[in-house]
mmCIF file of C-alpha atoms in Angstrom:
data_model
loop_
_atom_site.group_PDB
_atom_site.id
_atom_site.type_symbol
_atom_site.label_atom_id
_atom_site.label_comp_id
_atom_site.label_asym_id
_atom_site.label_seq_id
_atom_site.Cartn_x
_atom_site.Cartn_y
_atom_site.Cartn_z
ATOM 1 C CA MET N 1 0.000 0.000 0.000
ATOM 2 C CA GLN N 2 2.887 2.344 0.696
ATOM 3 C CA ALA N 3 4.173 1.702 -2.838
ATOM 4 C CA ALA N 4 0.820 2.974 -4.095
ATOM 5 C CA GLY N 5 1.299 6.203 -2.138
ATOM 6 C CA ILE N 6 -0.973 5.376 0.798
ATOM 7 C CA GLU N 7 0.504 6.614 4.062
ATOM 8 C CA TRP N 8 -0.633 6.279 7.677
ATOM 9 C CA ASP N 9 0.694 7.003 11.126
ATOM 10 C CA GLU N 10 1.524 3.636 12.684
ATOM 11 C CA GLY N 11 1.381 4.995 16.229
ATOM 12 C CA THR N 12 -2.242 6.105 16.359
ATOM 13 C CA GLY N 13 -4.017 2.798 17.051
ATOM 14 C CA LYS N 14 -5.580 2.864 20.508
ATOM 15 C CA GLN N 15 -5.415 -0.919 20.780
ATOM 16 C CA ASN N 16 -1.622 -0.865 20.356
ATOM 17 C CA GLN N 17 -0.942 1.535 23.181
ATOM 18 C CA GLN N 18 0.767 0.352 26.326
ATOM 19 C CA GLY N 19 -0.030 2.074 29.575
ATOM 20 C CA LYS N 20 -1.060 1.780 33.190
ATOM 21 C CA LEU N 21 -4.354 0.124 32.282
ATOM 22 C CA THR N 22 -3.068 -2.276 29.616
ATOM 23 C CA GLY N 23 -4.842 -5.597 29.868
ATOM 24 C CA LEU N 24 -7.747 -4.195 31.891
ATOM 25 C CA SER N 25 -11.329 -3.899 30.687
ATOM 26 C CA PHE N 26 -13.828 -1.344 31.943
ATOM 27 C CA VAL N 27 -17.566 -0.770 31.747
ATOM 28 C CA LEU N 28 -19.002 2.710 32.342
ATOM 29 C CA THR N 29 -22.434 3.143 33.890
ATOM 30 C CA GLY N 30 -24.373 6.029 35.361
ATOM 31 C CA THR N 31 -23.455 9.710 35.317
ATOM 32 C CA LEU N 32 -19.976 10.656 36.489
ATOM 33 C CA PRO N 33 -19.642 13.969 38.382
ATOM 34 C CA ASN N 34 -16.915 15.589 36.255
ATOM 35 C CA LEU N 35 -16.395 13.426 33.176
ATOM 36 C CA THR N 36 -18.633 12.564 30.276
ATOM 37 C CA ARG N 37 -18.651 8.895 29.340
ATOM 38 C CA GLU N 38 -16.754 9.768 26.183
ATOM 39 C CA ASP N 39 -14.072 11.612 28.181
ATOM 40 C CA ALA N 40 -13.747 8.691 30.607
ATOM 41 C CA LYS N 41 -13.524 6.242 27.709
ATOM 42 C CA GLU N 42 -10.806 8.319 26.065
ATOM 43 C CA LEU N 43 -8.763 8.498 29.292
ATOM 44 C CA ILE N 44 -9.029 4.722 29.774
ATOM 45 C CA GLU N 45 -8.046 3.982 26.184
ATOM 46 C CA GLN N 46 -5.150 6.435 26.285
ATOM 47 C CA ALA N 47 -3.828 4.501 29.301
ATOM 48 C CA GLY N 48 -4.101 1.206 27.375
ATOM 49 C CA GLY N 49 -7.404 -0.061 28.793
ATOM 50 C CA LYS N 50 -10.446 -1.244 26.878
ATOM 51 C CA VAL N 51 -14.025 -0.069 27.368
ATOM 52 C CA SER N 52 -16.929 -2.436 26.827
ATOM 53 C CA GLY N 53 -20.648 -1.875 26.843
ATOM 54 C CA SER N 54 -21.573 -4.899 28.950
ATOM 55 C CA VAL N 55 -20.380 -6.513 32.166
ATOM 56 C CA SER N 56 -18.940 -10.029 32.125
ATOM 57 C CA LYS N 57 -16.610 -12.191 34.199
ATOM 58 C CA LYS N 58 -13.769 -10.757 32.109
ATOM 59 C CA THR N 59 -14.560 -7.161 33.144
ATOM 60 C CA SER N 60 -11.788 -5.769 35.361
ATOM 61 C CA HIS N 61 -13.646 -2.734 36.741
ATOM 62 C CA VAL N 62 -17.029 -1.063 36.469
ATOM 63 C CA VAL N 63 -16.896 2.712 36.799
ATOM 64 C CA ALA N 64 -20.234 3.686 38.314
ATOM 65 C CA GLY N 65 -21.699 7.149 38.671
ATOM 66 C CA SER N 66 -25.040 8.344 39.918
ATOM 67 C CA GLU N 67 -28.129 6.562 38.630
ATOM 68 C CA ALA N 68 -26.167 3.429 37.732
ATOM 69 C CA GLY N 69 -28.539 0.606 36.921
ATOM 70 C CA SER N 70 -28.405 -3.002 35.811
ATOM 71 C CA LYS N 71 -24.710 -2.920 34.883
ATOM 72 C CA LEU N 72 -23.850 -2.082 38.483
ATOM 73 C CA GLU N 73 -26.122 -4.861 39.753
ATOM 74 C CA LYS N 74 -24.542 -7.387 37.377
ATOM 75 C CA ALA N 75 -21.029 -6.303 38.449
ATOM 76 C CA GLN N 76 -21.970 -6.808 42.104
ATOM 77 C CA ALA N 77 -23.411 -10.254 41.343
ATOM 78 C CA LEU N 78 -20.231 -11.283 39.484
ATOM 79 C CA GLY N 79 -17.893 -9.806 42.101
ATOM 80 C CA VAL N 80 -16.374 -7.316 39.651
ATOM 81 C CA SER N 81 -14.461 -4.380 41.138
ATOM 82 C CA ILE N 82 -16.579 -1.209 41.266
ATOM 83 C CA LEU N 83 -14.973 2.217 41.089
ATOM 84 C CA ASP N 84 -16.323 5.728 41.252
ATOM 85 C CA GLU N 85 -14.757 8.571 39.258
ATOM 86 C CA ALA N 86 -12.187 9.226 42.016
ATOM 87 C CA GLY N 87 -11.180 5.564 41.976
ATOM 88 C CA LEU N 88 -10.717 5.685 38.210
ATOM 89 C CA ARG N 89 -8.538 8.774 38.547
ATOM 90 C CA GLN N 90 -6.434 7.008 41.199
ATOM 91 C CA LEU N 91 -5.812 4.125 38.792
ATOM 92 C CA LEU N 92 -4.859 6.571 36.061
ATOM 93 C CA ASP N 93 -2.514 8.490 38.368
ATOM 94 C CA ALA N 94 -0.876 5.434 39.968
#
């Protein structure tokens, strides 16, 4: 493809990034006090983590804000770690 003149930046793939949260998967639920879900997702991905839309046994952490619903209940039933926004920030800053 490069021979045909197609160029790309090889360092932009979020999945290839290594960081503090590499290998961890997160689910966002509820309303966070200071972050939008999109902002939280971006911070997690920039640190190497993955964000999923549903909770499973493979979920590392659920980040729960106010009015969290069934995702929080499922995380509790599966014994998945539950964080609030401050807990997420602590992981990012560690």
